[in-house]
Amino acid sequence: MIRAANWEHEAEAIGDALARAFHDDPVIGWLLPDGKGVAAMFVALARHIHAITDVAGDISGAAIWDPPGHRPDEEAGIPALIAAMGDRAPYGMTLDETMARHRPEQPHWYLAQIGTVPEVQGTGVGGALMREGLARCDGPVYLESSKESNIPFYQRHGFEVTSRFTLPDGPPVWGMWRPAP
């Protein structure tokens, strides 16, 4: 069952689930190489920077979305991200700026993160999170894949690679677009 996150009671569990889901992610490894602060960073992103967080009922996975025109709560988000990331916060700013340069100008939904804990990967939880999120999207959707091995998953849900770019002294990232239904 996919449902909306309950931040009052589940923030830590959501952060932990996403940190576990992204444990081997090249961009997260570039961003926070020692792994310290990853869970807190995901909580700050989901609570303050992005708009919608869906979770699998047992919090074995989460998906974080923005509708077209969404504006983050930077006043709350930036201090929370700095607290989570410490001296690696400039890398977060570089990541955000680099990705923003590659985003389409056309209004679109944005899938910021989607991930499942290792124990349920390949069991359909990620697909259920994706289908639930896409069902609310009334226009095109954009995402960045930080792992080439995840591209086929996104393609099964109607996304196509539209760009490939490399982070400064970091890994490649693939921009992917899904047209409006």
Short mmCIF file of C-alpha atoms in Angstrom, two decimals:
data_model
loop_
_atom_site.label_atom_id
_atom_site.label_comp_id
_atom_site.label_asym_id
_atom_site.label_seq_id
_atom_site.Cartn_x
_atom_site.Cartn_y
_atom_site.Cartn_z
CA MET A 1 0.00 0.00 0.00
CA ILE A 2 1.35 3.41 -1.00
CA ARG A 3 0.37 6.38 1.16
CA ALA A 4 1.37 9.92 2.08
CA ALA A 5 4.20 10.28 4.56
CA ASN A 6 3.34 11.13 8.16
CA TRP A 7 6.18 13.50 9.03
CA GLU A 8 5.24 13.83 12.68
CA HIS A 9 5.90 10.13 13.33
CA GLU A 10 7.95 8.83 10.39
CA ALA A 11 10.67 11.36 9.51
CA GLU A 12 13.54 9.29 10.91
CA ALA A 13 12.27 6.06 9.32
CA ILE A 14 11.87 7.76 5.92
CA GLY A 15 15.37 9.23 6.09
CA ASP A 16 16.82 5.86 7.09
CA ALA A 17 14.94 4.05 4.29
CA LEU A 18 16.18 6.47 1.65
CA ALA A 19 19.74 6.37 3.00
CA ARG A 20 19.65 2.57 2.76
CA ALA A 21 18.09 2.72 -0.72
CA PHE A 22 20.87 5.02 -1.95
CA HIS A 23 23.73 3.27 -0.09
CA ASP A 24 25.58 2.51 -3.34
CA ASP A 25 24.46 5.52 -5.37
CA PRO A 26 27.34 7.27 -7.18
CA VAL A 27 25.93 10.78 -6.70
CA ILE A 28 25.34 10.24 -2.97
CA GLY A 29 28.89 8.84 -2.73
CA TRP A 30 30.21 11.98 -4.44
CA LEU A 31 28.04 14.23 -2.28
CA LEU A 32 28.67 12.61 1.13
CA PRO A 33 31.59 10.17 0.66
CA ASP A 34 31.68 9.03 4.29
CA GLY A 35 27.90 8.43 4.35
CA LYS A 36 27.51 10.73 7.34
CA GLY A 37 24.35 12.85 7.20
CA VAL A 38 22.65 11.04 4.30
CA ALA A 39 19.45 10.19 6.23
CA ALA A 40 19.17 13.71 7.66
CA MET A 41 19.78 15.19 4.21
CA PHE A 42 16.91 13.14 2.73
CA VAL A 43 14.61 14.26 5.56
CA ALA A 44 15.53 17.92 4.96
CA LEU A 45 14.98 17.57 1.21
CA ALA A 46 11.62 15.86 1.60
CA ARG A 47 10.31 18.13 4.35
CA HIS A 48 11.46 21.52 3.10
CA ILE A 49 12.66 21.42 -0.50
CA HIS A 50 10.19 19.08 -2.18
CA ALA A 51 6.39 18.96 -2.08
CA ILE A 52 5.06 15.40 -1.89
CA THR A 53 6.44 12.28 -0.23
CA ASP A 54 4.83 8.90 -0.82
CA VAL A 55 5.91 5.88 1.22
CA ALA A 56 5.31 2.18 1.02
CA GLY A 57 3.07 1.26 3.98
CA ASP A 58 5.94 -0.22 6.01
CA ILE A 59 8.37 2.51 4.88
CA SER A 60 10.40 0.09 2.79
CA GLY A 61 10.54 2.76 0.11
CA ALA A 62 9.73 6.37 -0.65
CA ALA A 63 9.21 8.67 -3.63
CA ILE A 64 9.57 12.46 -3.46
CA TRP A 65 7.80 14.65 -6.02
CA ASP A 66 7.27 18.28 -7.02
CA PRO A 67 4.31 19.54 -9.05
CA PRO A 68 4.91 22.11 -11.81
CA GLY A 69 5.81 25.51 -10.38
CA HIS A 70 6.73 24.22 -6.90
CA ARG A 71 8.98 26.53 -4.87
CA PRO A 72 11.02 25.12 -1.97
CA ASP A 73 10.94 26.48 1.57
CA GLU A 74 14.58 27.56 1.45
CA GLU A 75 14.32 29.46 4.75
CA ALA A 76 13.81 26.15 6.58
CA GLY A 77 15.51 23.86 4.08
CA ILE A 78 18.94 25.41 3.75
CA PRO A 79 19.79 25.40 7.48
CA ALA A 80 18.53 21.80 7.73
CA LEU A 81 20.67 20.76 4.76
CA ILE A 82 23.75 22.52 6.15
CA ALA A 83 23.21 20.78 9.49
CA ALA A 84 22.94 17.41 7.74
CA MET A 85 25.78 17.87 5.26
CA GLY A 86 28.30 19.93 7.22
CA ASP A 87 31.31 20.93 5.16
CA ARG A 88 29.91 19.01 2.16
CA ALA A 89 27.02 21.50 1.79
CA PRO A 90 28.83 23.30 -1.08
CA TYR A 91 28.69 20.01 -3.01
CA GLY A 92 24.94 20.02 -2.50
CA MET A 93 24.76 23.53 -3.94
CA THR A 94 26.88 22.44 -6.93
CA LEU A 95 24.62 19.42 -7.45
CA ASP A 96 21.48 21.56 -7.33
CA GLU A 97 22.92 24.18 -9.71
CA THR A 98 24.19 21.57 -12.18
CA MET A 99 20.89 19.69 -12.26
CA ALA A 100 18.90 22.93 -12.58
CA ARG A 101 20.89 23.83 -15.72
CA HIS A 102 19.78 20.59 -17.35
CA ARG A 103 16.10 20.62 -16.38
CA PRO A 104 13.57 21.30 -19.12
CA GLU A 105 12.07 24.79 -19.20
CA GLN A 106 8.61 23.43 -20.04
CA PRO A 107 6.37 23.07 -16.94
CA HIS A 108 6.60 19.51 -15.61
CA TRP A 109 6.29 17.28 -12.59
CA TYR A 110 9.64 16.40 -11.04
CA LEU A 111 10.54 13.09 -9.44
CA ALA A 112 13.34 14.11 -7.09
CA GLN A 113 14.02 10.72 -5.46
CA ILE A 114 12.60 7.25 -5.49
CA GLY A 115 14.13 4.33 -3.68
CA THR A 116 13.50 1.11 -1.82
CA VAL A 117 15.50 -0.58 0.89
CA PRO A 118 17.76 -3.38 -0.39
CA GLU A 119 15.58 -6.14 1.10
CA VAL A 120 12.63 -5.29 -1.15
CA GLN A 121 14.41 -4.21 -4.32
CA GLY A 122 13.03 -6.18 -7.23
CA THR A 123 9.76 -7.08 -5.46
CA GLY A 124 7.54 -4.40 -7.00
CA VAL A 125 7.61 -1.80 -4.23
CA GLY A 126 9.47 0.70 -6.42
CA GLY A 127 7.05 0.09 -9.27
CA ALA A 128 4.09 0.64 -6.97
CA LEU A 129 5.60 3.93 -5.74
CA MET A 130 6.19 5.01 -9.34
CA ARG A 131 2.67 4.10 -10.52
CA GLU A 132 1.05 5.91 -7.58
CA GLY A 133 3.06 9.05 -8.22
CA LEU A 134 2.53 9.00 -11.98
CA ALA A 135 -1.23 8.60 -11.47
CA ARG A 136 -1.34 12.12 -9.98
CA CYS A 137 0.77 13.68 -12.74
CA ASP A 138 -1.43 15.48 -15.24
CA GLY A 139 1.48 16.59 -17.41
CA PRO A 140 5.02 15.59 -18.37
CA VAL A 141 7.48 14.31 -15.76
CA TYR A 142 11.24 14.77 -15.48
CA LEU A 143 13.82 12.97 -13.34
CA GLU A 144 17.55 12.44 -13.11
CA SER A 145 18.90 8.93 -12.83
CA SER A 146 22.10 8.78 -10.86
CA LYS A 147 22.71 5.12 -11.74
CA GLU A 148 22.83 3.86 -15.29
CA SER A 149 21.53 0.48 -14.10
CA ASN A 150 18.23 2.15 -13.05
CA ILE A 151 17.48 3.51 -16.54
CA PRO A 152 15.56 0.38 -17.68
CA PHE A 153 13.25 0.70 -14.64
CA TYR A 154 12.38 4.26 -15.64
CA GLN A 155 11.99 3.28 -19.29
CA ARG A 156 9.39 0.66 -18.30
CA HIS A 157 7.39 3.56 -16.85
CA GLY A 158 7.54 5.62 -20.04
CA PHE A 159 10.68 7.71 -19.48
CA GLU A 160 13.35 8.23 -22.12
CA VAL A 161 16.90 9.51 -21.68
CA THR A 162 17.11 13.10 -22.94
CA SER A 163 20.55 14.09 -21.67
CA ARG A 164 23.68 12.87 -19.97
CA PHE A 165 25.90 15.20 -17.98
CA THR A 166 28.73 14.80 -15.50
CA LEU A 167 29.00 16.45 -12.11
CA PRO A 168 32.22 18.43 -11.51
CA ASP A 169 34.87 15.84 -10.64
CA GLY A 170 31.98 13.42 -10.16
CA PRO A 171 29.80 10.77 -11.72
CA PRO A 172 27.51 10.99 -14.75
CA VAL A 173 23.78 11.70 -14.44
CA TRP A 174 21.04 10.93 -16.97
CA GLY A 175 18.14 13.33 -17.50
CA MET A 176 14.91 11.47 -18.36
CA TRP A 177 11.56 12.73 -19.65
CA ARG A 178 8.10 11.19 -19.71
CA PRO A 179 5.59 12.99 -21.94
CA ALA A 180 2.15 13.96 -20.68
CA PRO A 181 -0.33 11.07 -20.64
#
